[in-house]
Coordinates of C-alpha atoms in Angstrom, one line a residue:
X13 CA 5.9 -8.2 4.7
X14 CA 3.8 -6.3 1.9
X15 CA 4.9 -3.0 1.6
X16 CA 1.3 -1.5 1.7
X17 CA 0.4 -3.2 5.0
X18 CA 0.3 -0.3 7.3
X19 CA -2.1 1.0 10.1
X20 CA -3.7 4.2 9.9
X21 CA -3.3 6.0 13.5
X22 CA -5.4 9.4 14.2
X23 CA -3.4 11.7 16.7
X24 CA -6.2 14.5 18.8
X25 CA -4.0 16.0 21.4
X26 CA -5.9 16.1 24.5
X27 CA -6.0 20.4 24.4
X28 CA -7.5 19.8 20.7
X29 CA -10.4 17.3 21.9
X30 CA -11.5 19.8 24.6
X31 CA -11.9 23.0 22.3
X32 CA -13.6 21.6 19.0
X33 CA -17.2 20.7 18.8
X34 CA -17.8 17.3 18.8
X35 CA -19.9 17.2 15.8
X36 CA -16.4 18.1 14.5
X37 CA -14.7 15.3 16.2
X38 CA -17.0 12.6 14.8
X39 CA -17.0 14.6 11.4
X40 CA -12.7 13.9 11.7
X41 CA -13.3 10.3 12.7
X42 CA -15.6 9.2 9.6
X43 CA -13.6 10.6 6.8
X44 CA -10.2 9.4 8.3
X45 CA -11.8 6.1 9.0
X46 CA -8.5 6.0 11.4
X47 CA -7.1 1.8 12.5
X48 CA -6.4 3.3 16.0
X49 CA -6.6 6.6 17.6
X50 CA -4.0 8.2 20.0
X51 CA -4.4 10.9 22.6
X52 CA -0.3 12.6 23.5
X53 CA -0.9 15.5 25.9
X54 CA -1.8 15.8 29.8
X55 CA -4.4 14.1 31.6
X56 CA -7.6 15.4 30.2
X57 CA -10.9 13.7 31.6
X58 CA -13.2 15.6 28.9
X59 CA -10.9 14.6 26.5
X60 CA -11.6 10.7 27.4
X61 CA -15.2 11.8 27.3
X62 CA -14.7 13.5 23.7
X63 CA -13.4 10.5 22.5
X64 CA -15.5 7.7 23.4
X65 CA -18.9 9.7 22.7
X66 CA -17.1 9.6 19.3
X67 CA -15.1 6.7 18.7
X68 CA -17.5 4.2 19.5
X69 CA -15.9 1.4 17.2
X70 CA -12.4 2.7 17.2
X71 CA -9.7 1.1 19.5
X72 CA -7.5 4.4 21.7
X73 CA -4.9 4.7 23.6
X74 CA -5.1 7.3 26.6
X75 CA -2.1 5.9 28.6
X76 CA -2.1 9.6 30.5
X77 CA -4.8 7.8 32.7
X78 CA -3.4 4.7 33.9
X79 CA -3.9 4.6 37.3
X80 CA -0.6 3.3 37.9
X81 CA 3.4 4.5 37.6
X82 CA 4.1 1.6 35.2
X83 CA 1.0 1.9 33.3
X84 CA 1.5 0.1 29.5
X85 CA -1.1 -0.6 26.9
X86 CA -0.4 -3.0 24.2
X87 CA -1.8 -3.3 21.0
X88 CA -1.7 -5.6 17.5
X89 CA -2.1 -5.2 14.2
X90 CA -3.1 -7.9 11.7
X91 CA -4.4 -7.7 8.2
X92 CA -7.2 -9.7 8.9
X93 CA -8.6 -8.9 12.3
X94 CA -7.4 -5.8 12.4
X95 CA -6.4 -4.0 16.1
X96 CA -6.7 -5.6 18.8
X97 CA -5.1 -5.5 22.4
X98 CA -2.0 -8.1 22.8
X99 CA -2.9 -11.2 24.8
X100 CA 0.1 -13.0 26.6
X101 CA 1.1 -14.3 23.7
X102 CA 1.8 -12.5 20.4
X103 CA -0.2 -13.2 17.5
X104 CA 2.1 -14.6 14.4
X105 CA 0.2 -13.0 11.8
X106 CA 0.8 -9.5 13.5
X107 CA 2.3 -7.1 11.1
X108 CA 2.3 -3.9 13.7
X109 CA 3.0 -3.9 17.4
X110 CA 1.8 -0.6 19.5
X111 CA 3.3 0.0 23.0
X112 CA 2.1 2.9 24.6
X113 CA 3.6 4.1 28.0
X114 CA 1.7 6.0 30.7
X115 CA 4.8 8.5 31.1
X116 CA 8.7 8.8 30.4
X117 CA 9.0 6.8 34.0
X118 CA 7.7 3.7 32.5
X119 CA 10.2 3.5 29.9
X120 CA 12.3 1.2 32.4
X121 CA 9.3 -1.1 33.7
X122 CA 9.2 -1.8 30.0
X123 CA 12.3 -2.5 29.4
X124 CA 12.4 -4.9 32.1
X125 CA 9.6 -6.5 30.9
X126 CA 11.0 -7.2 27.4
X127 CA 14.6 -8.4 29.3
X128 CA 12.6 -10.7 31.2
X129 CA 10.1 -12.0 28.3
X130 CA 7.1 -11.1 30.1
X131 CA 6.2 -8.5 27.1
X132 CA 6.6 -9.9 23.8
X133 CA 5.9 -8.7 20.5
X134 CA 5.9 -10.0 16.9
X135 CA 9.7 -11.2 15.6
X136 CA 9.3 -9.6 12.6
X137 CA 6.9 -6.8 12.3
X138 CA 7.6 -3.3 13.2
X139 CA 6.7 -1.6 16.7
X140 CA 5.3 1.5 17.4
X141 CA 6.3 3.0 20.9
X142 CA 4.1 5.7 22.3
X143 CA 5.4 7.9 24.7
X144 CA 2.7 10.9 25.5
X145 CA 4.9 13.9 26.8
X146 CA 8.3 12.9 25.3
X147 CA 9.9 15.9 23.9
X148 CA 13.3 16.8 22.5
X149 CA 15.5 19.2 24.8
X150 CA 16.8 22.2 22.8
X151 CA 20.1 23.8 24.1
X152 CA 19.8 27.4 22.9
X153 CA 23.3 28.2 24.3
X154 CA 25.3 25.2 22.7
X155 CA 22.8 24.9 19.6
X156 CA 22.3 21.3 20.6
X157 CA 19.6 18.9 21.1
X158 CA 19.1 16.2 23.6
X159 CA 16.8 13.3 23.9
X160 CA 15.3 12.2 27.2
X161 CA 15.7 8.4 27.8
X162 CA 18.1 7.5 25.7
X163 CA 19.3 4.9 27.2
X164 CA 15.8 3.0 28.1
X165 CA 15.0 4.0 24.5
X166 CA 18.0 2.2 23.0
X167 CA 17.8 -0.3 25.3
X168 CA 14.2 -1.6 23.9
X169 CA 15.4 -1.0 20.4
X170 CA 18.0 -3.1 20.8
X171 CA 16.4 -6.0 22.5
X172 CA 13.2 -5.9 20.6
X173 CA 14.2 -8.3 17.0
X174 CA 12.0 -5.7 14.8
X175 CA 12.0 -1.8 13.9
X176 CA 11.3 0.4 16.4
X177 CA 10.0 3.8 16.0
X178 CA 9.4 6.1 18.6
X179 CA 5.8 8.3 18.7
X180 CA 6.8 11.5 20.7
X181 CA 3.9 13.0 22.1
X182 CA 5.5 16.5 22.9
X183 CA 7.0 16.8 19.3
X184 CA 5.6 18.8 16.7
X185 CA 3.9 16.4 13.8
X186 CA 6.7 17.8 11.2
X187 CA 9.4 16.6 13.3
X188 CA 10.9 13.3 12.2
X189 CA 14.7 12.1 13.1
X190 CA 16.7 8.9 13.3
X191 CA 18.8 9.5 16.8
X192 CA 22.1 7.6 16.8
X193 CA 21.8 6.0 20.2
X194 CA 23.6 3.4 21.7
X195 CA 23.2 0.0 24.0
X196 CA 26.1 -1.8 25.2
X197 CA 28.4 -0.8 23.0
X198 CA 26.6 -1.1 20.0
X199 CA 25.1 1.3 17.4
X200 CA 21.4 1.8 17.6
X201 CA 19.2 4.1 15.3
X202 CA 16.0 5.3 16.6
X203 CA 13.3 6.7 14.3
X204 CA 11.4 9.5 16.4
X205 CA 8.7 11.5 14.9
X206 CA 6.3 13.7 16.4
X207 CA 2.5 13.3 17.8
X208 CA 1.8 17.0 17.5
X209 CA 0.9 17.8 21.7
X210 CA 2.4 21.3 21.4
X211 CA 0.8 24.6 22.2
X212 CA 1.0 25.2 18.8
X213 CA -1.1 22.6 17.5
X214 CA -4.0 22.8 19.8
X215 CA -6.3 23.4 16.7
X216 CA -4.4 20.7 15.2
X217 CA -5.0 16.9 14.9
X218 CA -2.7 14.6 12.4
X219 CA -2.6 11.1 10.6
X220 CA -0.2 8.9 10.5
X221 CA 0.3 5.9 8.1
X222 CA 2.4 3.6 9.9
X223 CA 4.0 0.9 7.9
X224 CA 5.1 -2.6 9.0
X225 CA 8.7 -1.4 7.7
X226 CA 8.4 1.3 10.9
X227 CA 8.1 4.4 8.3
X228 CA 5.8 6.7 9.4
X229 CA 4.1 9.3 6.9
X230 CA 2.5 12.1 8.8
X231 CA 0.4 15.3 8.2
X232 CA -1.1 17.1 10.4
X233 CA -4.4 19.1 9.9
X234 CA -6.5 21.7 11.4
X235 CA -9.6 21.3 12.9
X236 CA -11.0 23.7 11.3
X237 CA -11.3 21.3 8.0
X238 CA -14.1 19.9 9.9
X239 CA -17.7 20.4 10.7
X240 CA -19.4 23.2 9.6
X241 CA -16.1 25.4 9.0
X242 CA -14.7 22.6 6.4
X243 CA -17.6 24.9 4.1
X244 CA -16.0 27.2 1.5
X245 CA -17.8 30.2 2.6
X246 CA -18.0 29.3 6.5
X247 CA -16.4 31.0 9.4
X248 CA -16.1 30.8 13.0
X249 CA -19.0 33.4 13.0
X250 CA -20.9 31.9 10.2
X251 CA -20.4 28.6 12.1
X252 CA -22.3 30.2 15.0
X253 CA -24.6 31.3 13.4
X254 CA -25.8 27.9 11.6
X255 CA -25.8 26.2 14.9
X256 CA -28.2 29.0 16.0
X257 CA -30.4 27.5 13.9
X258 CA -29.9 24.2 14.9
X259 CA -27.2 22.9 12.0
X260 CA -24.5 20.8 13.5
X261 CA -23.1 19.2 10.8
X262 CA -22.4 19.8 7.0
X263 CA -26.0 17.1 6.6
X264 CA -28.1 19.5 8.4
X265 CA -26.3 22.5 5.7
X266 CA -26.7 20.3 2.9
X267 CA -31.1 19.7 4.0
X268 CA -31.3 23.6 4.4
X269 CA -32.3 25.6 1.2
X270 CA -30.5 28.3 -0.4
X271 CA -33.1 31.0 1.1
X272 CA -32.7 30.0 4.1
X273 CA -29.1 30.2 3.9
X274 CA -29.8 34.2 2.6
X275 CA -31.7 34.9 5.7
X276 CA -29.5 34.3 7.6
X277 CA -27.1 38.0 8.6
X278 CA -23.9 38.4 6.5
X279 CA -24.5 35.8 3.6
X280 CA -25.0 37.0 0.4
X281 CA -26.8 35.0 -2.7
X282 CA -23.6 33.9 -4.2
X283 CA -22.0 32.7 -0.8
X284 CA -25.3 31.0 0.2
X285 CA -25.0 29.1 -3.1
X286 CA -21.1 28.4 -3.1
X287 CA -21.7 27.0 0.7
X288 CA -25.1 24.7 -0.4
X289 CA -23.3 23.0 -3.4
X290 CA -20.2 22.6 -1.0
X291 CA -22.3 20.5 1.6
X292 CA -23.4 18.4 -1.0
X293 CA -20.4 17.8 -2.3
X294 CA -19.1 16.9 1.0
X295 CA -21.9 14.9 2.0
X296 CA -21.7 12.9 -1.3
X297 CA -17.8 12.9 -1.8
X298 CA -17.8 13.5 -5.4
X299 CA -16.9 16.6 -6.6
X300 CA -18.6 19.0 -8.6
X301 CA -17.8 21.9 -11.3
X302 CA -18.9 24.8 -10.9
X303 CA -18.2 27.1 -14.3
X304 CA -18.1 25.9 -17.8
X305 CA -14.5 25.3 -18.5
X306 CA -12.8 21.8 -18.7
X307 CA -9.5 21.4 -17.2
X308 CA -7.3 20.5 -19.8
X309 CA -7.1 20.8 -23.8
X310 CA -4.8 18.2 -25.7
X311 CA -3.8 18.5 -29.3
X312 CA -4.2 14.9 -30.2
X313 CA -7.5 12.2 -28.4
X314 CA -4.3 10.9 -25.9
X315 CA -5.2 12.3 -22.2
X316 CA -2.7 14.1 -20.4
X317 CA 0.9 13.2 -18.9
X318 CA 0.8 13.0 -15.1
X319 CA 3.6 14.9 -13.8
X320 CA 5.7 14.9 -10.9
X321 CA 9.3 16.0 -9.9
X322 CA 11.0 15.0 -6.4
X323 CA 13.2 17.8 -5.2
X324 CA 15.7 18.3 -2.2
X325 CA 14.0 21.5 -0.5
X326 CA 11.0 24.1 -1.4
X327 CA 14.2 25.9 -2.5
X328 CA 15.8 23.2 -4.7
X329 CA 19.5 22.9 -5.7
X330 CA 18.5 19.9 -7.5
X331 CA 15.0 17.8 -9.3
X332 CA 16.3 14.4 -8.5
X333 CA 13.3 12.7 -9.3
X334 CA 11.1 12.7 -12.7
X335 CA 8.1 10.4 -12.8
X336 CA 5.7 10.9 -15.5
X337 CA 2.7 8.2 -15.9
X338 CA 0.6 7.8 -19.3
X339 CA -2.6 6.7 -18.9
X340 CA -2.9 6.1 -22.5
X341 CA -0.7 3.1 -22.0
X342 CA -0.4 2.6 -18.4
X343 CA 3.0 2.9 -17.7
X344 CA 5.1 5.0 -16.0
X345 CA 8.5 6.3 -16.5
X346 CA 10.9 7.6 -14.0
X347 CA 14.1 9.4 -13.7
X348 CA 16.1 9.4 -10.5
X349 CA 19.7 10.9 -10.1
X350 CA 21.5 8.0 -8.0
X351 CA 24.9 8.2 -8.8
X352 CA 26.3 12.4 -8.3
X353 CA 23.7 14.2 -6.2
X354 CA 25.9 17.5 -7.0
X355 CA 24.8 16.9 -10.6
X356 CA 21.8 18.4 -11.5
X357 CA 21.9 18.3 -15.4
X358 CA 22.2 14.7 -16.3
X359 CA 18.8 13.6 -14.3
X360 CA 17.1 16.7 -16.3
X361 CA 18.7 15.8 -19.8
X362 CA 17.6 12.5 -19.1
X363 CA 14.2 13.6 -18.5
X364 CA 14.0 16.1 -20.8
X365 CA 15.5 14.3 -24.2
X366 CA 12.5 11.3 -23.1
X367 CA 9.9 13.4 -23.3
X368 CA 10.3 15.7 -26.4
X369 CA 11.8 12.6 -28.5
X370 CA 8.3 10.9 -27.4
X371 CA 6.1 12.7 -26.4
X372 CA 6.5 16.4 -27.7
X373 CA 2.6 16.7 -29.0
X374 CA 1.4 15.6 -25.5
X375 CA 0.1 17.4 -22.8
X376 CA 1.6 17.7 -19.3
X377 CA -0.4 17.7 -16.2
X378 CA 0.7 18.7 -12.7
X379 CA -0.9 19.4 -8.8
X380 CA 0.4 22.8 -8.3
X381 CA 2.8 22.7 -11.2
X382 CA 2.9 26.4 -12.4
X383 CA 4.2 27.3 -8.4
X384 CA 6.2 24.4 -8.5
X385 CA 7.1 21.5 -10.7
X386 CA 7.1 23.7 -14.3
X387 CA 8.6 27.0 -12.3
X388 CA 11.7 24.9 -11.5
X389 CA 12.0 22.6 -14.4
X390 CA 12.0 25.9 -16.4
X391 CA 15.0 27.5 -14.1
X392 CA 16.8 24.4 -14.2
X393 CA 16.4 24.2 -18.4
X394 CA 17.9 28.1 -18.2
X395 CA 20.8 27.1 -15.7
X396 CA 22.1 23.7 -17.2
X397 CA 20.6 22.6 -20.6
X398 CA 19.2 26.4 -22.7
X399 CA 19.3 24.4 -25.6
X400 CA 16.1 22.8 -24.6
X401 CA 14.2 26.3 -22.9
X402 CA 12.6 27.3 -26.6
X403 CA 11.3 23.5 -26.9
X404 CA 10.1 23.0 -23.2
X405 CA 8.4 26.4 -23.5
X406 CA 6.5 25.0 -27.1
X407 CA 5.1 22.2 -24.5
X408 CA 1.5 22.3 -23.4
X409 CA 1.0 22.4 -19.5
X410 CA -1.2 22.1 -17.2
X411 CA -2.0 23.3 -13.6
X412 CA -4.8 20.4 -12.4
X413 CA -4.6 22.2 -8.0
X414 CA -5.0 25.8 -10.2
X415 CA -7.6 25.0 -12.4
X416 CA -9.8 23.5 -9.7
X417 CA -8.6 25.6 -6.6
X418 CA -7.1 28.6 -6.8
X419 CA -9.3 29.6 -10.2
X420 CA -12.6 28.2 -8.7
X421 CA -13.7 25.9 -11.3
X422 CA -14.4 23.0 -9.1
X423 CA -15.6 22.1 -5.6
X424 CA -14.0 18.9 -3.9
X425 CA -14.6 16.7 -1.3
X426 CA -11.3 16.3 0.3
X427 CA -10.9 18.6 3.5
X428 CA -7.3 20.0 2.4
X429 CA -6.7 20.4 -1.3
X430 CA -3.3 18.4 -0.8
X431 CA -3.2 16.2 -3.4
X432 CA -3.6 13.3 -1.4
X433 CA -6.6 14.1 0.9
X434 CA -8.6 14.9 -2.7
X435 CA -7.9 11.8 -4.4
X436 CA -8.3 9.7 -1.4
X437 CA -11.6 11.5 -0.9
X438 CA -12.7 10.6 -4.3
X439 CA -11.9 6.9 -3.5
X440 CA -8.2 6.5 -4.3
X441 CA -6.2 3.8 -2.9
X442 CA -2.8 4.7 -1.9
X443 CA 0.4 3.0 -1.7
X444 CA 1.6 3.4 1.5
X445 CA 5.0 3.9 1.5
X446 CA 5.4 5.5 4.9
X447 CA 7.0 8.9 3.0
X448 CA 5.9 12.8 2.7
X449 CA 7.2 14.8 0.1
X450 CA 9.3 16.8 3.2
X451 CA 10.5 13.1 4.0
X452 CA 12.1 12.7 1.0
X453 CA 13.8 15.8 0.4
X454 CA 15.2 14.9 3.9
X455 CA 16.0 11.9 2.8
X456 CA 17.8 13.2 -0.5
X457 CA 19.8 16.0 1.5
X458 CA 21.2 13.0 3.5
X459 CA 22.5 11.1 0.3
X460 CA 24.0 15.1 -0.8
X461 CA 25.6 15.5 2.7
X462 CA 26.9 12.1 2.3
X463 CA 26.8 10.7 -1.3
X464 CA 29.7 8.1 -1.0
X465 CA 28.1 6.2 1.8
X466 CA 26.0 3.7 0.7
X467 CA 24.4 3.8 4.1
X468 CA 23.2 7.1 3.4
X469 CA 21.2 6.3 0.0
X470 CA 17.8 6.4 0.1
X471 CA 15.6 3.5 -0.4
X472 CA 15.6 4.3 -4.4
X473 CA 12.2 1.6 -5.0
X474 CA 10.5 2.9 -2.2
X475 CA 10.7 7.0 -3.5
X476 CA 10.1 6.1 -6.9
X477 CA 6.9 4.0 -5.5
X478 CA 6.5 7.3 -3.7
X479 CA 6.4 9.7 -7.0
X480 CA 4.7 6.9 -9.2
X481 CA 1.5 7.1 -6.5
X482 CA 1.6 11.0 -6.7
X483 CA 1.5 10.6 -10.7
X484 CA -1.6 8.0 -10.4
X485 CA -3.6 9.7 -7.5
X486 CA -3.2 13.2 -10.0
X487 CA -4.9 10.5 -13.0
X488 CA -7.5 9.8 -10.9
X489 CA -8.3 12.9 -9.5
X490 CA -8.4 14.6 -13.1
X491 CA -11.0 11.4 -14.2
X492 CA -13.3 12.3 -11.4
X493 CA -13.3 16.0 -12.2
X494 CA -13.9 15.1 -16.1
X495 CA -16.8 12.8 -15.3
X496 CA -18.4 15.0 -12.6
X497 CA -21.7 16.7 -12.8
X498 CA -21.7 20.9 -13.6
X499 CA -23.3 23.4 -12.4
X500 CA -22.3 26.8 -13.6
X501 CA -22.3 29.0 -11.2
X502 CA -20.2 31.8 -12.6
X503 CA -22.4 32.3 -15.8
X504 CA -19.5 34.0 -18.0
X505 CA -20.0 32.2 -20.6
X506 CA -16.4 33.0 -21.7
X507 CA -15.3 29.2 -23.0
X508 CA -18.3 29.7 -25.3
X509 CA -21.0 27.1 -25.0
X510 CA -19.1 23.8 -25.9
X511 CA -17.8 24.2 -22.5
X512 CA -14.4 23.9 -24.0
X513 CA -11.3 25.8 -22.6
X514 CA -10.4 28.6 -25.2
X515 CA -7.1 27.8 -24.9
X516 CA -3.9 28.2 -22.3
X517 CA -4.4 31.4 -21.3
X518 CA -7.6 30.2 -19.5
X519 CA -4.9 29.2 -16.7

């Protein structure tokens, strides 16, 4: 199985559905472009309705209403034909299996069909099991968790030949844990992650790139990133207010003019302008820049480094991961501490010698790098190697998320400014590796916790594939913003009329 075969599932709780506009809804559908769509939370007849006004072509799930107790859906996946419901017989080109119960209840009817061979999936392809309301119990007294079902869960992990990851539709999206269960005897692991139902995440809705491994990469989103409010500029109230005049979607924004976007109460010139060019870039996906400053100056014709460190927590104790991809040459280097996770100098002395023995005249280029990556590379210089601070500090680098963002040079089409959701909106194709960045710090505080235990190691190709896609998506997003069209909007004039940075302190 290719390691980039994977489905692309779309969670809307069934709360969610009922309180966004379905312009929304259909807005969330068509830039996802989701494999499947699933629907965790109670039984929610305008949330069925919702969803098939607005996922005409896309298979759901919506197991809630079954109209029996030992209601199941299953589903296929295959590269060619895509998703499908399971006939009798499993396809042998499947590469993802999707079980989806009507309740907790059903957990046993399914295991009795998979004792008895009447449900079968794929031998070797991972399977997704869907249960809508499953939620961990939290023990405030004893501190301790416990899951529901253990025992029916285990039970079909163990007789199923393939991966099994459980979808836990009561589970906040972040959450992610492999239970220890057991079945007759024998150890079982159980991946569960979360489907996001919660009464938290009721403006919420979250994708999930589900590999044929059974990793899961999730992130959830708020609905808010969609339909008229996905419009830098555009409120709830602002929202209203469009619709007043018979806008629905960001289209209908885009074919109004800037005067009319003026008459309307509470937007001023600027904001009418900044909203207009936003609509278009949405409508178009490219992106647009808005001032005349480039993003980054280099001291030789080379383009910039691509950057990106791996770390174990927002509050790191260690960067265990370099990666660093030239476009100049198209390769990519990595560093990844796999032998002492308690050491944090060798990785960075590694990392650090590399790059000014090669590369000192280059430029570095980062996502967010001045609040994260060069902030902690800088600390961990100071702590463990000062003999490299007063070079590090003579190195050029670059903020790519400030420039564009938080400086408001650029507007892009993605509907988060996650790295990610920008490149993919400007037509990057990424690896899936079934890993967010919180995955593998996880994954990384494991290997501390337990670091001689080779069964706590992370999957070193599969995190370095992980950080090497970060590095290219970054490449790819700073081609689209060099090649895109300007309009300056700010007229400052301060690069001078070359539209040439003046130099660093421009960030």
């Amino acid at each position: 199985m290719a390691l980039d075969t994977s489905l692309d599932l779309l969670t809307f709780p069934a709360p969610t559905l009922e309180r966004v506009p379905q312009p929304a809804i259909q807005d969330a559908l068509q830039y996802f472009a989701p494999d499947f769509i699933t629907i965790p939370g109670p039984r929610n007849p305008n949330a069925l309705a919702a969803i098939q006004e607005a996922a005409t072509e896309t298979p759901f799930t919506y197991p809630k209403l079954g109209r029996d107790g030992n209601h199941i859906q299953h589903f296929q996946y295959t590269s060619d034909a895509g998703l499908h419901e399971a006939t009798d017989s499993p396809s042998p080109n499947a590469t993802i299996d999707i079980l989806a119960v009507q309740n907790q209840a059903t957990l046993q009817h399914l295991k009795s069909e998979i004792e008895s061979d009447t449900r079968q999936t794929a031998s070797e392809a991972a399977t997704y099991l869907f249960v809508p309301q499953l939620s961990v119990d939290w023990d405030p007294t004893t501190l301790s968790t416990t899951l529901p079902n253990r025992k029916e869960i285990a039970a079909i992990s163990a007789l199923l030949p393939e991966p099994v990851t459980v979808l836990a539709g009561g589970q906040p999206t972040e959450y992610y844990h492999e239970w220890d269960l057991s079945h007759n005897g024998s150890a079982v692991t159980v991946p569960i992650t979360g489907l996001g139902a919660t009464d938290q995440a009721q403006s919420k809705l979250a994708r999930y790139s589900c590999t044929a491994h059974g990793t899961v990469a999730a992130e959830a989103v708020d609905t808010k990133s969609f339909g008229l409010t996905a419009l830098n500029g555009v409120g709830p109230a602002t929202a209203q207010r469009l619709r007043n005049t018979g806008c629905r979607t960001t289209e209908d924004v885009r074919d109004l003019s800037v005067s009319e976007l003026t008459d309307l109460p509470g937007i001023a010139q600027q904001t009418a302008e900044q909203i207009h060019a936003h609509a278009e870039v949405i409508a178009s996906g490219n992106p647009l820049v808005v001032s005349n400053r480039t993003p980054v100056k280099t001291r030789d014709d080379r383009p910039p480094l691509c950057l990106d460190i791996e770390t174990d927590g927002l509050s790191p104790t260690i960067i265990w991961q370099f990666g660093v991809y030239d476009p100049a040459t198209d390769t990519y280097q990595a560093f990844v501490e796999t032998n002492d996770p308690r050491d944090p100098a060798s990785v960075l002395e590694a990392f650090t010698t590399w790059l000014l023995a090669n590369h000192s005249n280059r430029t570095l280029l980062t996502w967010n790098g001045h609040n994260f990556d060069y902030q902690h590379i800088e600390q961990f210089l100071k702590q463990h190697h000062p003999e490299y601070t007063d070079a590090w500090d003579g190195m050029w680098t670059y903020d790519l998320y400030k420039w564009a963002v938080r400086d408001g040079n650029a507007l892009l089409p993605g509907r988060t400014n996650k790295l990610g959701h920008v490149a993919r909106a400007l037509g990057y194709d990424p690896t899936e590796t079934g890993l967010t960045g919180a995955q593998t710090a996880a994954a990384y505080q494991e290997f501390m916790r337990n670091p001689d235990d080779s069964g706590s190691e992370p999957d070193w190709d599969r995190h370095k594939t992980y950080c090497r896609d970060d590095c290219e998506a970054l490449w790819h997003v700073y081609q689209a913003l060099t090649d895109a069209p300007r309009r300056d909007m700010t007229d400052s004039g301060s690069s001078g009329a070359t539209g040439q940075q003046a130099g660093l302190t421009d960030f």
